[in-house]
PDB file of C-alpha atoms in Angstrom:
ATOM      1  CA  UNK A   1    -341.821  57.579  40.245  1.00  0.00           C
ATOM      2  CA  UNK A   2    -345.510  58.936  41.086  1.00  0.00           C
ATOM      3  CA  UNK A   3    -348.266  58.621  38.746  1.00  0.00           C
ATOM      4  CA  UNK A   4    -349.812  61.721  37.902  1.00  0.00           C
ATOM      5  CA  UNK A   5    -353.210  62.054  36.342  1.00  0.00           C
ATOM      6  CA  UNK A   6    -353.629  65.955  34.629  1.00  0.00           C
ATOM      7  CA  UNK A   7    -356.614  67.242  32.200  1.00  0.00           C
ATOM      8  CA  UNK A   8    -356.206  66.813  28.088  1.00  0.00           C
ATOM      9  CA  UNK A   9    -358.146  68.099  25.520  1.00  0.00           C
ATOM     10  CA  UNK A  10    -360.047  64.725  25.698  1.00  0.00           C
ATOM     11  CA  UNK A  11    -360.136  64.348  29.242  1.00  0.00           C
ATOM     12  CA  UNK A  12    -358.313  62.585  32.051  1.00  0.00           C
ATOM     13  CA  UNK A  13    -354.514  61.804  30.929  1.00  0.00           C
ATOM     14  CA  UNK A  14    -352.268  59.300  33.130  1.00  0.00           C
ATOM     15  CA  UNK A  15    -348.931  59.483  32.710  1.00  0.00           C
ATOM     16  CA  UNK A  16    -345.572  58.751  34.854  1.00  0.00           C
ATOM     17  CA  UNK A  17    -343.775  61.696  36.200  1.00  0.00           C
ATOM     18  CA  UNK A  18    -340.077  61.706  37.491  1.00  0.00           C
ATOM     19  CA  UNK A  19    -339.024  65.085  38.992  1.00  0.00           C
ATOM     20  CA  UNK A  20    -335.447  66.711  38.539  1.00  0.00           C
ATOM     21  CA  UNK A  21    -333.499  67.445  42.216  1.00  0.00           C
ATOM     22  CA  UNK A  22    -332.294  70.579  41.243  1.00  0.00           C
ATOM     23  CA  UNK A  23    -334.220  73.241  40.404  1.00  0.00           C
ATOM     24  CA  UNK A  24    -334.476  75.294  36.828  1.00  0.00           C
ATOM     25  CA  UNK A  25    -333.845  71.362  35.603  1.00  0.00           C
ATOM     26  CA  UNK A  26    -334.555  70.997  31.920  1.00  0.00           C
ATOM     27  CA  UNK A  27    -337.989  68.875  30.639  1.00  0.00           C
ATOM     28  CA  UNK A  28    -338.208  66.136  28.942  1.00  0.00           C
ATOM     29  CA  UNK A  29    -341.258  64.494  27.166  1.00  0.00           C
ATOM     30  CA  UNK A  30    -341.208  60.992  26.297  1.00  0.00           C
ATOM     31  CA  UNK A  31    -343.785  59.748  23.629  1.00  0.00           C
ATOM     32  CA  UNK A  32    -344.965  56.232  22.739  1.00  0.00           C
ATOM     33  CA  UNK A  33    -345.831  54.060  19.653  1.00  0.00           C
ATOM     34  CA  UNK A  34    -348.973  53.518  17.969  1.00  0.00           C
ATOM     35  CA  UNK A  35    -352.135  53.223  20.179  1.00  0.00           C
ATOM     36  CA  UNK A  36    -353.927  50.670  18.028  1.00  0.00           C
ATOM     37  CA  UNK A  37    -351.182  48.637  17.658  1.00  0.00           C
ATOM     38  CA  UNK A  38    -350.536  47.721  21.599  1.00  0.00           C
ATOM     39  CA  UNK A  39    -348.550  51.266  22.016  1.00  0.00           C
ATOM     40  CA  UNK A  40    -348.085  52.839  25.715  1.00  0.00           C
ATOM     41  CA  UNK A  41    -345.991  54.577  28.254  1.00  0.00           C
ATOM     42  CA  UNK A  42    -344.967  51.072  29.283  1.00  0.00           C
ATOM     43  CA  UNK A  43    -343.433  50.371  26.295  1.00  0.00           C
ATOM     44  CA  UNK A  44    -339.748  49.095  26.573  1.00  0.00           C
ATOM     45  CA  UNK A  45    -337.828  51.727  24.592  1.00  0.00           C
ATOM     46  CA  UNK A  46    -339.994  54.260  26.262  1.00  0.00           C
ATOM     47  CA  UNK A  47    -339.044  53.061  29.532  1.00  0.00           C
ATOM     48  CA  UNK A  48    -335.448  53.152  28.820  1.00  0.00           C
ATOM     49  CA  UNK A  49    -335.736  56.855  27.381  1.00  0.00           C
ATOM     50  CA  UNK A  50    -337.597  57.920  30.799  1.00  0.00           C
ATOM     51  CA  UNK A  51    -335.041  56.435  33.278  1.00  0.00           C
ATOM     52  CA  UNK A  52    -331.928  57.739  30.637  1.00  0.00           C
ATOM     53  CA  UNK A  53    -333.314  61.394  30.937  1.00  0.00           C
ATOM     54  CA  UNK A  54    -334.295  61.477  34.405  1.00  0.00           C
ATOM     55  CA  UNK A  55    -330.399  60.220  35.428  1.00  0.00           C
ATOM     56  CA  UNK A  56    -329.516  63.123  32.943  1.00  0.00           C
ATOM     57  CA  UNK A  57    -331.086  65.337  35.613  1.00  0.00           C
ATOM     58  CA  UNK A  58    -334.265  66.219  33.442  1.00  0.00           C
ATOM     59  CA  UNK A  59    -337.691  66.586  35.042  1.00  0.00           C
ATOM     60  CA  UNK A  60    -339.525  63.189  33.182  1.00  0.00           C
ATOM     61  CA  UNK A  61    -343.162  62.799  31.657  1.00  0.00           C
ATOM     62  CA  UNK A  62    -344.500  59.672  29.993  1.00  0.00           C
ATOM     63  CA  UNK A  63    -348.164  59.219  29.319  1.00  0.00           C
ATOM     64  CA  UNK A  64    -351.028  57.402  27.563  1.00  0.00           C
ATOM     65  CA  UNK A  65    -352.251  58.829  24.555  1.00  0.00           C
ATOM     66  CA  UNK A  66    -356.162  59.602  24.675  1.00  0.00           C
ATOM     67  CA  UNK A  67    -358.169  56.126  25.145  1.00  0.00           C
ATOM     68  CA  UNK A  68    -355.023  54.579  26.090  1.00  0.00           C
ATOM     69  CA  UNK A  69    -355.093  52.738  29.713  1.00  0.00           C
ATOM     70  CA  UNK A  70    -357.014  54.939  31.708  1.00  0.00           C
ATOM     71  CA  UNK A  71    -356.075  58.180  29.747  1.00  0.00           C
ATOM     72  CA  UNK A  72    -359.484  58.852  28.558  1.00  0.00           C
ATOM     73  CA  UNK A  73    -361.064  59.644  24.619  1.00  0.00           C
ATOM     74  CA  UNK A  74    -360.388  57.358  21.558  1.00  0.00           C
ATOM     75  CA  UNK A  75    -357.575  57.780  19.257  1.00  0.00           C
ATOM     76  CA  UNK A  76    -357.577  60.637  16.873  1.00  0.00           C
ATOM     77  CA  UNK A  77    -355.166  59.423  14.161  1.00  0.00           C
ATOM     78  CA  UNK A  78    -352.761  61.863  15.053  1.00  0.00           C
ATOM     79  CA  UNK A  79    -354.594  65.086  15.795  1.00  0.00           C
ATOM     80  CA  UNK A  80    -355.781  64.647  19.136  1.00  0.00           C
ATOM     81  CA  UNK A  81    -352.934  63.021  20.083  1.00  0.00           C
ATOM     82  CA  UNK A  82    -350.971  66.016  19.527  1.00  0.00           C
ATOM     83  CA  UNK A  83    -352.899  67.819  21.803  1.00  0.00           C
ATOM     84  CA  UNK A  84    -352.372  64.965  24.600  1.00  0.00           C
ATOM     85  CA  UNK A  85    -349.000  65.870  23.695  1.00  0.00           C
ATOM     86  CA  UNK A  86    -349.090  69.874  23.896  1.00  0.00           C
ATOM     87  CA  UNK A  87    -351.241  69.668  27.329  1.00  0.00           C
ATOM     88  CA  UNK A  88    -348.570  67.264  28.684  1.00  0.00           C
ATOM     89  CA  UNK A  89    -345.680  69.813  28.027  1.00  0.00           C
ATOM     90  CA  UNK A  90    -347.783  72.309  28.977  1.00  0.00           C
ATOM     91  CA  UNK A  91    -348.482  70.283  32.315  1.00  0.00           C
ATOM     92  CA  UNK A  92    -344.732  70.131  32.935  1.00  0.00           C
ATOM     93  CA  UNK A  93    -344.230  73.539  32.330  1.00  0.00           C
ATOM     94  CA  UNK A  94    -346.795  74.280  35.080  1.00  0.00           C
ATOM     95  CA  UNK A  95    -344.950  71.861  37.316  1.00  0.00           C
ATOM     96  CA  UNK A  96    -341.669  72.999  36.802  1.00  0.00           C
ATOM     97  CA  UNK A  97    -341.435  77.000  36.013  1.00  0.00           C
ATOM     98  CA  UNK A  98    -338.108  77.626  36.401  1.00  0.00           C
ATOM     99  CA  UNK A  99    -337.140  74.874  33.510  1.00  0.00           C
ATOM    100  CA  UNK A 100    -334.532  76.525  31.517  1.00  0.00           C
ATOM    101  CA  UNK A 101    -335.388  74.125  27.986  1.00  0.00           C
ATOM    102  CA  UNK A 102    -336.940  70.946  27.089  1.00  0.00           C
ATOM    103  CA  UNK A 103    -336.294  67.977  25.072  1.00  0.00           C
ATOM    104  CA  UNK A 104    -338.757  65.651  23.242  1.00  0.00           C
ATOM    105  CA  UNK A 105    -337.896  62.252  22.559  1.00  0.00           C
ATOM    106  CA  UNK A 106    -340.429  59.736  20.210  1.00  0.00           C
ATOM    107  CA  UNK A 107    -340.838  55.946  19.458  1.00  0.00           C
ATOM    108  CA  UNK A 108    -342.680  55.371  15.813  1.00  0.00           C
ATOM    109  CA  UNK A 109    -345.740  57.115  15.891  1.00  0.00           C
ATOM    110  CA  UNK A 110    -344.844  59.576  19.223  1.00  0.00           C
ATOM    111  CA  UNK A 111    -341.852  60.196  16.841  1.00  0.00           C
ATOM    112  CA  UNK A 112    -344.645  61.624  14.645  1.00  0.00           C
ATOM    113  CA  UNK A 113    -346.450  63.650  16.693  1.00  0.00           C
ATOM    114  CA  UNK A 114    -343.069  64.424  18.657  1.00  0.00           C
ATOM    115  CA  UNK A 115    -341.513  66.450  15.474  1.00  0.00           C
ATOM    116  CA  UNK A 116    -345.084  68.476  15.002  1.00  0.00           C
ATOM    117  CA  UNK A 117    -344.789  69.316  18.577  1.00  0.00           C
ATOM    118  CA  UNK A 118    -341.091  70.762  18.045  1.00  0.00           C
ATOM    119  CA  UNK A 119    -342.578  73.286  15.236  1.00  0.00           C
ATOM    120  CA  UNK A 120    -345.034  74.368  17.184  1.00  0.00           C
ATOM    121  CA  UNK A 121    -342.912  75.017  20.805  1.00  0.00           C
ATOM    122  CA  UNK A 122    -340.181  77.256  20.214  1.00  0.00           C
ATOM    123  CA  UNK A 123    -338.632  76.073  23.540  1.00  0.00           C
ATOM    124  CA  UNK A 124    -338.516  72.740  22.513  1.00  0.00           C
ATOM    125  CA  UNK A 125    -333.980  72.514  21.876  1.00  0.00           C
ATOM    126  CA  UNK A 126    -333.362  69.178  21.037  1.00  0.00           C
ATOM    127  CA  UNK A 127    -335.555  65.872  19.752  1.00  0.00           C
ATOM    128  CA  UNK A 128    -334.777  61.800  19.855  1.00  0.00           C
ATOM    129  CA  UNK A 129    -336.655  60.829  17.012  1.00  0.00           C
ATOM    130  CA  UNK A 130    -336.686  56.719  17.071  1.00  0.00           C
ATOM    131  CA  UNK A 131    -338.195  54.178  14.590  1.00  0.00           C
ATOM    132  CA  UNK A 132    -339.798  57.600  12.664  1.00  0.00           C
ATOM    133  CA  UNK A 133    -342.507  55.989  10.278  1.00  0.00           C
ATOM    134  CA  UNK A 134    -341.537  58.649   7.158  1.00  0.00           C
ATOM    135  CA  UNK A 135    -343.176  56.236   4.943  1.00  0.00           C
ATOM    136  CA  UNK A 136    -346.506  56.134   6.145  1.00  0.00           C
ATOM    137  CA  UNK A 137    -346.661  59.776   7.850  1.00  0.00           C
ATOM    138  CA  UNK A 138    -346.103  63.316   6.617  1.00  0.00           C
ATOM    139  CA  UNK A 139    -343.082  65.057   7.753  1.00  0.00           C
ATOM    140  CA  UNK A 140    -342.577  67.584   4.951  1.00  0.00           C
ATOM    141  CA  UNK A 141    -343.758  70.486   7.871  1.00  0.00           C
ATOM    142  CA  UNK A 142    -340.113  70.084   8.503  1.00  0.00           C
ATOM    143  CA  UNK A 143    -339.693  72.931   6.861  1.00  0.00           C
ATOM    144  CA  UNK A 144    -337.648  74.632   7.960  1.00  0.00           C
ATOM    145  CA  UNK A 145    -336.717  71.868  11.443  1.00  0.00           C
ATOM    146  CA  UNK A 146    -336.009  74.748  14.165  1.00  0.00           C
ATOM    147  CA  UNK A 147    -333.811  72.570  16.531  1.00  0.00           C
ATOM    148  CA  UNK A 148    -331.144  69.795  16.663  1.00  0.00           C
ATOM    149  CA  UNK A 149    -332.068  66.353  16.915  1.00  0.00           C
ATOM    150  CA  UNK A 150    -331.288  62.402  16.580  1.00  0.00           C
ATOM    151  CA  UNK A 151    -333.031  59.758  14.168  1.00  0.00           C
ATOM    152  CA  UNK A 152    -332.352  56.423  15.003  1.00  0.00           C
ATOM    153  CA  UNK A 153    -333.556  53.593  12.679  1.00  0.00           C
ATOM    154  CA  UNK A 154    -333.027  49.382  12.960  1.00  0.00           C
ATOM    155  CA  UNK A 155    -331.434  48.649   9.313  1.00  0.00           C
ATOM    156  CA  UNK A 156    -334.066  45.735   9.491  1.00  0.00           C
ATOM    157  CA  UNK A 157    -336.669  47.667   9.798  1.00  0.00           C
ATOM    158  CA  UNK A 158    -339.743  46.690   7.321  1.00  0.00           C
ATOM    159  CA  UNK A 159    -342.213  48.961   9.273  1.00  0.00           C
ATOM    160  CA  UNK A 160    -340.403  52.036   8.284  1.00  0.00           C
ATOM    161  CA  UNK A 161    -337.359  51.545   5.982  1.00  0.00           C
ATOM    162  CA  UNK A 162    -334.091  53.284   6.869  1.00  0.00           C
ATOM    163  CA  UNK A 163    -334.208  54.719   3.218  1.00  0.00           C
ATOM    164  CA  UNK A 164    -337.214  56.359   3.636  1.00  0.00           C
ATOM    165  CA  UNK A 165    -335.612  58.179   6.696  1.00  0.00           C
ATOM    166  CA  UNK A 166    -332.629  59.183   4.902  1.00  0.00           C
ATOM    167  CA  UNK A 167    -334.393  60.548   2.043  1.00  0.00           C
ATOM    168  CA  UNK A 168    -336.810  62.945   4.672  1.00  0.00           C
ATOM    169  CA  UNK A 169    -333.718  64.143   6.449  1.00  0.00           C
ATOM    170  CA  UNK A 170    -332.126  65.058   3.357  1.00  0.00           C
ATOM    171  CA  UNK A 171    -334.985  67.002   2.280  1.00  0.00           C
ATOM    172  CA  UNK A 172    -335.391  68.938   5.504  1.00  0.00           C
ATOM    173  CA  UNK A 173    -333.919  72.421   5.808  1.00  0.00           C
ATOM    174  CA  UNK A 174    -332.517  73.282   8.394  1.00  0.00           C
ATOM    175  CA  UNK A 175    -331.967  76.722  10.242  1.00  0.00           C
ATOM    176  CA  UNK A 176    -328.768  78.260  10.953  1.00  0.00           C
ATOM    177  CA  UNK A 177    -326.906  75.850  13.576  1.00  0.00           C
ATOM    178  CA  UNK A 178    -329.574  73.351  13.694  1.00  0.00           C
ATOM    179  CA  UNK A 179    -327.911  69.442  12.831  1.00  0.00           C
ATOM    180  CA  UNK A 180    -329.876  66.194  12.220  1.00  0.00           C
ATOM    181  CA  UNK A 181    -327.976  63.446  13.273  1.00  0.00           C
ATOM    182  CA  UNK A 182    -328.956  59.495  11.846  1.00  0.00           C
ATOM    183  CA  UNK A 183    -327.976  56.798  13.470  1.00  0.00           C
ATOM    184  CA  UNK A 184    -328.814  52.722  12.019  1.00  0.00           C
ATOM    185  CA  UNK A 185    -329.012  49.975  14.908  1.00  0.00           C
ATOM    186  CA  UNK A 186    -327.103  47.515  13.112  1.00  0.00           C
ATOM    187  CA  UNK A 187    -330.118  43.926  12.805  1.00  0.00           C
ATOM    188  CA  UNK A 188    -332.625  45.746  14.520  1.00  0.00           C
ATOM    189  CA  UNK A 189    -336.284  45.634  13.377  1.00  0.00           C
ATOM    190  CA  UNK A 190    -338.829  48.223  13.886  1.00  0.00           C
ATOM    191  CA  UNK A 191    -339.217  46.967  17.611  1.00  0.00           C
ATOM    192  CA  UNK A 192    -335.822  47.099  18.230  1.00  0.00           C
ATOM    193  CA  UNK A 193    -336.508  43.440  19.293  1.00  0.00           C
ATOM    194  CA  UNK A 194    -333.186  41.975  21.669  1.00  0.00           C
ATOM    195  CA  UNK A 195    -331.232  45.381  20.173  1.00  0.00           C
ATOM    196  CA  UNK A 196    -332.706  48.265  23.082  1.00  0.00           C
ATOM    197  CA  UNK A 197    -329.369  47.926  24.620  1.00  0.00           C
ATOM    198  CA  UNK A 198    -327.623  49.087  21.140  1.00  0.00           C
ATOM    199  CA  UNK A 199    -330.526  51.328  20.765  1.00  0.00           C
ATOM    200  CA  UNK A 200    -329.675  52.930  24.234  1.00  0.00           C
ATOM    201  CA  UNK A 201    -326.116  52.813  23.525  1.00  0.00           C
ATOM    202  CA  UNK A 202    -326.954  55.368  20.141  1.00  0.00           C
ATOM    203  CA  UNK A 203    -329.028  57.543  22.212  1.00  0.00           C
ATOM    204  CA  UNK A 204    -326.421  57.998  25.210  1.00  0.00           C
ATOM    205  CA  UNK A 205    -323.641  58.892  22.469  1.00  0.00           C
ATOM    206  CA  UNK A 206    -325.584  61.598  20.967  1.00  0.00           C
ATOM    207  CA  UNK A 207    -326.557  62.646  23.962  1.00  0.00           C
ATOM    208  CA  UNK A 208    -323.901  62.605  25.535  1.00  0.00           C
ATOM    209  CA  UNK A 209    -322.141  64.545  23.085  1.00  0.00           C
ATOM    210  CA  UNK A 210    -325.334  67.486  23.434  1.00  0.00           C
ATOM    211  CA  UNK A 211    -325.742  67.587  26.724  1.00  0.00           C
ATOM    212  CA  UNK A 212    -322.494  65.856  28.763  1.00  0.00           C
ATOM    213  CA  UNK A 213    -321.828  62.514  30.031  1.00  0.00           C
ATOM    214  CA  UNK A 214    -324.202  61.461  32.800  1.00  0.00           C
ATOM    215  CA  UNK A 215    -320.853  61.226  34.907  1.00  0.00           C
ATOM    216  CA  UNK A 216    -320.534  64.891  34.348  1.00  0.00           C
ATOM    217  CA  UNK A 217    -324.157  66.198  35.054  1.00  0.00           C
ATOM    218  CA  UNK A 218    -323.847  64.218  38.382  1.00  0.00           C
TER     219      UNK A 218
END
């Protein structure tokens, strides 16, 4: 697994790059939680969604949000750190040209800046949203959500409350063909403290049921 280092708006970005065997491989984009609140591409969950999406045969990119380990800049509160975000895809793009899609896949606050990435990149076909903060962040530019995706919530989650989830999802329209899927980690907090095995078992069903079983792509 190389570490790359490639320019953002900001400055230097690291990041963590896995690439696909086979070529024309989809992309996938994996962003992590809160900066100021001990938040990096290290993080557990984002780990686990790295290593599940590069053994789905996906070219892999995790990185550090500006002024994050040695990604350089300070944190933005949400605006710069969606253009980390846009010059990483756009980094993996340059990397791999042939990639037929991609796939963006968010813990907490990346889930944030994840879903404003997915209105703004047409080619973006499919989203993990996980631990989605709807109570403290916007998401009403969900309107309408372009592409298919997965929420996944703990139903102890006091950071974010399921409900709060539920009630955004409802709210979103959705184009023709487009499905949001929810899925509740059953005594899981906003962490997903002792449940990322549960948390990973969600993710794998939905996508397996999107994109095969890993069996299948291998």
């Amino acid at each position: 697994m190389p570490e790359v280092v490639f320019t953002g708006p900001a400055g230097r970005i690291e990041g963590r790059y896995q690439p696909a065997k086979e070529k024309g491989a989809p992309i996938a984009i994996i962003l992590h939680p809160h900066p100021q609140f001990g938040g990096t591409m290290n993080n557990q969950i984002v780990y686990n969604l790295f290593y599940d999406f590069a053994n789905r045969g996906f070219s892999v990119l995790r990185f550090n949000f500006r002024g994050v380990g040695r990604s350089q800049g300070a944190f933005d509160h949400g605006q710069g750190e969606l253009s980390d975000a846009a010059a990483a895809l756009d980094w993996a793009q340059a990397v791999n040209p042939d990639a037929r899609a991609c796939w963006i896949a968010g813990v907490s606050f990346g889930a944030w800046i994840g879903m404003q990435l997915l209105m703004r990149r047409p080619e973006v076909e499919g989203f993990i949203s996980i631990a989605a903060m709807a109570n403290r962040y916007d998401f009403s530019f969900l309107a309408p959500c372009p592409s298919s995706g997965l929420f996944v919530h703990g139903s102890e989650d006091r950071v974010a409350p399921v409900k709060d989830v539920v009630s955004v999802i409802e709210k979103v329209k959705t184009q023709k063909g487009v499905k949001l899927e929810h899925a509740v980690v059953d005594g899981a907090n906003h962490f997903f403290d002792g449940k990322v095995d549960e948390l990973m078992i969600a993710v794998d069903e939905y996508l397996d049921k999107r994109l095969g079983s890993v069996e299948e792509a291998a």
